[in-house]
Amino acid sequence: MQEAEIGLIGLGVMGSNLALNIAENGYRIAVWNRTGSKTQDFAAGAGDLADRIVPCETLEELVASIRRPRPIIIMVQAGAPVDEQIAALRPLLSADDIMIDAGNANFRDTMRRFRELDGSGLTFIGMGVSGGEEGARHGPSIMVGGAQSSWLRVRDVLTAISAKYKDEPCVAWLGSDGAGHFVKTIHNGIEYADMQMIAEIYGILRDGVGLGSVEMARLFETWNEGKLDSYLIEITAKVLAATDPATGAPVVDVILDRAGQKGTGRWSVIEAQMMGVPATAIEAAVAARSLSALKAEREAAEAIYQDGPVRFGKEQAREVVDDLEAALFAGKIAAYAQGFAVMEAASKEFAWGLPMATIARIWRAGCIIRSQFLDTIAEAFEDGPVTNLLTAPRFVDLMKEAVPALRRTVARCAEAGIPAPALSSALAYFDTYRQARGSANLVQAQRDFFGAHGFERIDAEGHHHGPWGGGG
Ligand code: 6PG
């Protein structure tokens, strides 16, 4: 029997779509799933691609079906299942075989797995894959971490299956060990911020302006033609336009306002905090999901306070709506600036040398945060060294133009009692970042007063203490 060129373990939604994508690109792929019936069903449903799919009943059969050195994609639930799969595979593999974890792993687990495989002769790749079901089937964005030599061995197949932005493949090797999974984590952190800011705009339109879902859908469609052009804006328009077959109401109106989260957003915030990098819009987005989960508490609090959001008057409502596109754009720039700053810090901390322009380029298609805007980010990094995207020449004028709308929007939300945590955090980040003399001098004085922590002076070198006379 003709040997397969690659293997895949785990035929869930992402795994089966990735396998079909690989087969469609001309590769013979051996597949195995813990529940055997799933493997058979998958092969039976593969249609024209079935002759390139080798369904295997056991892990041994999977390994034996693949040409050496074997690349094997593991697409199982992140966490312990990945360790179990590696443990089961290890004794069956030979030197130079490559295990590729394509799930949403915590990059610290990926780093540990690299260490555990060190000296075994086996090779590992931690690979971030974005794009959901559709992306996996027709072209995801792929973020690869591991040895460059491993990447070179799987480059062709990954390039073939990746999304293309104007013919450029959205896949790249980003650095050693955990680099790929780290970048995917930050991608998701940005995804959280993007989604949250869009949801806040929706909240303003619903509670402050009183717009119906269909009217909102039209607005989002229009925005998708301009500088906000992106997958998330596009699907928001579609989501808002959809009707619930059971009730005839807009689908969004029958969905409970309690958002799920599987961990990547939270990890991006934890990692940012560990490195001391402010990522306020991402933090606010993660916190907003956690707050959304407190449904019963929120209901009780509403009953206590009763004064919900105030509806804007007709005249003001028009001004509010006119500002939203630019407000969202400014918030988005700040959120992306934060995400890239976190990656910059991690790149140094873990000695990855993350290629920022490349990251922006491979996010332009295939992934959930894909947009035109990422092209501008790529160009900003190609222009020269970037300290923070907020001060990159390409973004300064964009920000100057858009910030007033964000400021007015956040102010109106505060007045009307409409929550806009990510947009306001983005604005606060901008205002703090662009202020040469902030208020931390007072914090330093307080720290010195109660704990003799000392402070730096503006007019002399060294470590100083204040004239507190004994402290607190
Ligand atoms: C992607 C998505 C995908 C998934 C995340 C987010 O890039 O394709 O980010 O990985 O949707 O797991 O999940 P949560 O919102 O459940 O955390």
PDB file of N, CA and C in Angstrom, residues 81 189 209 211 280 317 389 404:
ATOM      1  N   PRO A  81      -4.699  15.889  27.523  1.00  0.00           N
ATOM      2  CA  PRO A  81      -4.823  14.972  26.372  1.00  0.00           C
ATOM      3  C   PRO A  81      -3.608  15.018  25.432  1.00  0.00           C
ATOM      4  N   GLY A 189      -5.809  36.949  22.408  1.00  0.00           N
ATOM      5  CA  GLY A 189      -6.013  38.087  23.307  1.00  0.00           C
ATOM      6  C   GLY A 189      -6.531  39.279  22.510  1.00  0.00           C
ATOM      7  N   VAL A 209     -28.854  54.212  21.716  1.00  0.00           N
ATOM      8  CA  VAL A 209     -29.469  54.788  20.524  1.00  0.00           C
ATOM      9  C   VAL A 209     -30.838  54.170  20.250  1.00  0.00           C
ATOM     10  N   LEU A 211     -31.363  51.334  18.423  1.00  0.00           N
ATOM     11  CA  LEU A 211     -31.425  50.798  17.063  1.00  0.00           C
ATOM     12  C   LEU A 211     -31.801  49.314  17.087  1.00  0.00           C
ATOM     13  N   THR A 280      -4.159  46.801  28.607  1.00  0.00           N
ATOM     14  CA  THR A 280      -5.406  47.143  29.291  1.00  0.00           C
ATOM     15  C   THR A 280      -6.681  46.778  28.531  1.00  0.00           C
ATOM     16  N   ALA A 317     -28.209  61.230  19.559  1.00  0.00           N
ATOM     17  CA  ALA A 317     -28.069  59.862  19.058  1.00  0.00           C
ATOM     18  C   ALA A 317     -27.376  59.854  17.695  1.00  0.00           C
ATOM     19  N   LEU A 389       3.212  50.711  18.538  1.00  0.00           N
ATOM     20  CA  LEU A 389       2.507  51.109  17.305  1.00  0.00           C
ATOM     21  C   LEU A 389       1.892  52.498  17.414  1.00  0.00           C
ATOM     22  N   PRO A 404     -10.420  61.719  18.929  1.00  0.00           N
ATOM     23  CA  PRO A 404     -11.510  62.561  19.437  1.00  0.00           C
ATOM     24  C   PRO A 404     -12.852  61.831  19.462  1.00  0.00           C
TER      25      PRO A 404
END
